[in-house]
C-alpha positions as YAML, in Angstrom:
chain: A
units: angstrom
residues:
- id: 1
  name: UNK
  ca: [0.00, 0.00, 0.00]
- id: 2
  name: UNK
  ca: [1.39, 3.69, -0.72]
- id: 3
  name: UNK
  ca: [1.22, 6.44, 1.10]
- id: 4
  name: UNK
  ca: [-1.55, 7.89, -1.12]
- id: 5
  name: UNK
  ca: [-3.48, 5.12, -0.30]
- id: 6
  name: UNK
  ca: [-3.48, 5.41, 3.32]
- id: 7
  name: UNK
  ca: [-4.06, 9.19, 3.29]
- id: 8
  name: UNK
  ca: [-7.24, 7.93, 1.07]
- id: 9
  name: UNK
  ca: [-8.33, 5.75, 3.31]
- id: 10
  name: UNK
  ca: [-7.75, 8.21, 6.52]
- id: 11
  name: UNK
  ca: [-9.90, 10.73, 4.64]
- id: 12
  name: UNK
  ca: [-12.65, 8.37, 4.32]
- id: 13
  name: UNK
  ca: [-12.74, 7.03, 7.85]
- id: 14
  name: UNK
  ca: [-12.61, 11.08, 9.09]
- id: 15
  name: UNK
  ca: [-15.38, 12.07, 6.18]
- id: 16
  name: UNK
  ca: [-17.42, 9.09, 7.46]
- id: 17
  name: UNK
  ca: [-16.90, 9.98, 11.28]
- id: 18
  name: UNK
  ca: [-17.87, 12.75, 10.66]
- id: 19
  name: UNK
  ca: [-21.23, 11.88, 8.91]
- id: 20
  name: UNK
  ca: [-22.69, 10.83, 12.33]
- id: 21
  name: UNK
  ca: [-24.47, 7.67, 13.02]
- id: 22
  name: UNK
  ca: [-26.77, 7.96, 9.74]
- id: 23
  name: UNK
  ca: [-23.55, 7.34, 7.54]
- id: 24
  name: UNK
  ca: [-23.21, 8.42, 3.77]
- id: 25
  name: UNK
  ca: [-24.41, 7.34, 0.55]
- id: 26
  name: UNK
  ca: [-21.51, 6.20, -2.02]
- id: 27
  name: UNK
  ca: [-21.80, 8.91, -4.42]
- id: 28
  name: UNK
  ca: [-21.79, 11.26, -1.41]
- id: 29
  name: UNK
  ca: [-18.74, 9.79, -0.01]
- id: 30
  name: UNK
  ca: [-16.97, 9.64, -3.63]
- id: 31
  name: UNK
  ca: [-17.61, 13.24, -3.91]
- id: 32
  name: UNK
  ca: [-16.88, 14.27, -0.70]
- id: 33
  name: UNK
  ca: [-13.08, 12.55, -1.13]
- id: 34
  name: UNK
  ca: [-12.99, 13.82, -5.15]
- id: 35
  name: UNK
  ca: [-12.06, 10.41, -6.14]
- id: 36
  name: UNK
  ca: [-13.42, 8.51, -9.22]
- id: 37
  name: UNK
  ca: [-15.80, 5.99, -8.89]
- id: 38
  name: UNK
  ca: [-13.91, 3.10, -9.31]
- id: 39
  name: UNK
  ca: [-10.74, 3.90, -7.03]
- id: 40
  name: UNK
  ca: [-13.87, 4.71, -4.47]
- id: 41
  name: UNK
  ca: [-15.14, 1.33, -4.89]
- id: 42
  name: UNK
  ca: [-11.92, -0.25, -4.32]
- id: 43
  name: UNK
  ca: [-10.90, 1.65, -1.67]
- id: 44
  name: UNK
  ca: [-14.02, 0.78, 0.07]
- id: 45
  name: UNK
  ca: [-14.33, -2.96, -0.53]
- id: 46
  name: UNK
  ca: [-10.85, -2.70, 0.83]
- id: 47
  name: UNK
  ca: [-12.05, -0.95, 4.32]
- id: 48
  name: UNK
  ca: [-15.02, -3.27, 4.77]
- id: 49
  name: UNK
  ca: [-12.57, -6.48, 4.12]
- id: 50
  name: UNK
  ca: [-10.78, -5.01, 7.23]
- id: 51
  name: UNK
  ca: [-13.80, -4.25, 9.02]
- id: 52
  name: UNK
  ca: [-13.43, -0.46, 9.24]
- id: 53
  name: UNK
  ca: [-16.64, 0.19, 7.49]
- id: 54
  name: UNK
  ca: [-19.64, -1.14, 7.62]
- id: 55
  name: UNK
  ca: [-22.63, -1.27, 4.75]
- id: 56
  name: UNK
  ca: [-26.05, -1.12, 4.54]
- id: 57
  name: UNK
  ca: [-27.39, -2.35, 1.61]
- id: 58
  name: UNK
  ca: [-31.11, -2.00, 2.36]
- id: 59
  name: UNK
  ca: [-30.18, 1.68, 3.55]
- id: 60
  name: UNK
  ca: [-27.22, 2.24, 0.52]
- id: 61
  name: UNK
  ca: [-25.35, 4.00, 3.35]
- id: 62
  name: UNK
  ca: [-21.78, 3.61, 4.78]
- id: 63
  name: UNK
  ca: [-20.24, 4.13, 8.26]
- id: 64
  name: UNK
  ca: [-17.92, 3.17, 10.60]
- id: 65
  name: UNK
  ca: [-17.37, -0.28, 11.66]
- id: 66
  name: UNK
  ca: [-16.45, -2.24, 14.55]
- id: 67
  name: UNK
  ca: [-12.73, -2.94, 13.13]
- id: 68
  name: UNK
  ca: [-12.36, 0.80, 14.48]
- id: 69
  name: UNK
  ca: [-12.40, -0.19, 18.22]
- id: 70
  name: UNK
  ca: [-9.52, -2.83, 17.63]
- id: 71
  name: UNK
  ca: [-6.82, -0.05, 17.42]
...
């Protein structure tokens, strides 16, 4: 992993913190971190494989996940 790709992923977890307990949609969060779609998706798939994010696919909404409390 670069370091681009950690400061990514660090900018997701903070825009997502910030997002309160309701979370974000994915085209929110895309925009809101000015990535393209695809290195979004990636990026993501990555965070909920390490349990740092959680989904809701009845809800289409992102937020944090338990991983989190592990560190």
């Amino acid at each position: 992993m670069g370091l681009q790709t950690l400061d990514r992923a660090m900018a997701a977890l903070h825009v997502l913190g910030a997002s309160g307990p309701d979370g974000l949609r994915f085209v929110d969060l895309q925009k809101s971190l000015g990535l393209t779609k695809p290195t979004a998706h990636r990026l993501l798939l990555s965070l909920l494989s390490h349990g740092m994010l959680q989904h809701e696919p009845a809800e289409r909404r992102y937020r944090l996940g338990p991983g989190l409390q592990l560190l």
